[in-house]
PDB file of C-alpha atoms in Angstrom:
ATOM      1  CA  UNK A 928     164.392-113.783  11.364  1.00  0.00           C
ATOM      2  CA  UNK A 929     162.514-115.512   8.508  1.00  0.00           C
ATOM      3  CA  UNK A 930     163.296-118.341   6.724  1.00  0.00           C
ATOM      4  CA  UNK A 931     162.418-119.620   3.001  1.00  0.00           C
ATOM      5  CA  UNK A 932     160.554-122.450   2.461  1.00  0.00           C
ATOM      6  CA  UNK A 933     164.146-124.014   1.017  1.00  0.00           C
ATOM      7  CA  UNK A 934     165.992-123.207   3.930  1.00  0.00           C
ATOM      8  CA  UNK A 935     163.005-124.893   6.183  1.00  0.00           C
ATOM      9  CA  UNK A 936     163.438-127.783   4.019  1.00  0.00           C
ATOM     10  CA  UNK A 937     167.187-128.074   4.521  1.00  0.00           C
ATOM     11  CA  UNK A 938     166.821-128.187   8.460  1.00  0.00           C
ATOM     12  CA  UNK A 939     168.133-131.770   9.875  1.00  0.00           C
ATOM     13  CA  UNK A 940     167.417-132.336  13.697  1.00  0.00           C
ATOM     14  CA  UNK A 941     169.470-134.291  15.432  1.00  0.00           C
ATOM     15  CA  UNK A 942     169.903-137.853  15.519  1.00  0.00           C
ATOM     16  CA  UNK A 943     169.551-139.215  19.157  1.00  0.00           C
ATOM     17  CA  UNK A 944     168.722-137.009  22.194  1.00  0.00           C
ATOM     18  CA  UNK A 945     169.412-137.568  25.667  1.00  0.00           C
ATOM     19  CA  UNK A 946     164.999-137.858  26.567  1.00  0.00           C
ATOM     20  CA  UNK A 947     164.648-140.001  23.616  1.00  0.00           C
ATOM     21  CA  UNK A 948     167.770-142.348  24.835  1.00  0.00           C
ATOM     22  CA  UNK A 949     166.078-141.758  28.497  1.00  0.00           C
ATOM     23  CA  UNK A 950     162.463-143.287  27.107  1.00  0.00           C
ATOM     24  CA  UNK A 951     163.998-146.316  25.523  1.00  0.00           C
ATOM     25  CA  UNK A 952     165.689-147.215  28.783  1.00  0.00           C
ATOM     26  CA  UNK A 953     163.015-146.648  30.864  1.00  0.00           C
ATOM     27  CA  UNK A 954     160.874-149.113  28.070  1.00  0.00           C
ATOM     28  CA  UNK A 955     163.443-151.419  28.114  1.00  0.00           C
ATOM     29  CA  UNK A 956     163.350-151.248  32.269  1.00  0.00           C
ATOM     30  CA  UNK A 957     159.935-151.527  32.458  1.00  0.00           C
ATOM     31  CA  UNK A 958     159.704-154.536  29.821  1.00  0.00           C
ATOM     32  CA  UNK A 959     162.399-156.533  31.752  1.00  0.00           C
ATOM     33  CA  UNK A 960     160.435-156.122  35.084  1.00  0.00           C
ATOM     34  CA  UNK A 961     157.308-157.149  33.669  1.00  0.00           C
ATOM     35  CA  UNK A 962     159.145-160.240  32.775  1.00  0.00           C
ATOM     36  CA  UNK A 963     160.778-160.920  35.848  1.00  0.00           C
ATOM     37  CA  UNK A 964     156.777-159.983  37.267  1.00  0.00           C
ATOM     38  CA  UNK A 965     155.387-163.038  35.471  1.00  0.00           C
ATOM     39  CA  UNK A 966     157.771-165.558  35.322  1.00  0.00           C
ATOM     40  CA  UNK A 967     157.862-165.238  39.394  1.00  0.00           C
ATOM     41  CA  UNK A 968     154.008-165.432  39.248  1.00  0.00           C
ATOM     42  CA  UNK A 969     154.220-168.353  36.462  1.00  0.00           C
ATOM     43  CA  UNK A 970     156.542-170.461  39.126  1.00  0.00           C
ATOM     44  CA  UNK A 971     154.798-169.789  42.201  1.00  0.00           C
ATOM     45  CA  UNK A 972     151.783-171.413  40.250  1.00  0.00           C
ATOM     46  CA  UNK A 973     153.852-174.107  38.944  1.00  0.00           C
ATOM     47  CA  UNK A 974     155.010-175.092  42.487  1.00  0.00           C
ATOM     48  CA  UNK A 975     151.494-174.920  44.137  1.00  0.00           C
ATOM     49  CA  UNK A 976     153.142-171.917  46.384  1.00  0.00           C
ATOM     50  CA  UNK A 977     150.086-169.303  46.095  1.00  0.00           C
ATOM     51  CA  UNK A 978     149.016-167.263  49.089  1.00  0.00           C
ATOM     52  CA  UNK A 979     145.550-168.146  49.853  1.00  0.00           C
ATOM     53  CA  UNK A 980     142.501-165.812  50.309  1.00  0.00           C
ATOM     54  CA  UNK A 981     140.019-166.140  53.185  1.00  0.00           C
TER      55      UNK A 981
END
């Protein structure tokens, strides 16, 4: 089956799919951790409570 150039023009995808909606949770998952990852760190120096290295 061929198409015209018209009718290839006239194609609409659709508007959200379920990987695209999976990828922007997993973004927004990964952003929130990262958060969580350096406010801990960002206390822990605060309060003088870092591991230390020998």
């Amino acid at each position: 089956m061929k198409l015209s150039k018209e009718e290839l023009k006239s194609i609409y995808g659709g508007d959200i799919s379920g990987s695209m909606l999976s990828s922007m949770v997993r973004g927004i998952t990964i952003l929130l951790e990262l958060g969580r990852s350096l406010g801990s760190s960002l206390r822990r120096v605060m309060d003088g409570n870092m591991c230390s290295y020998k």
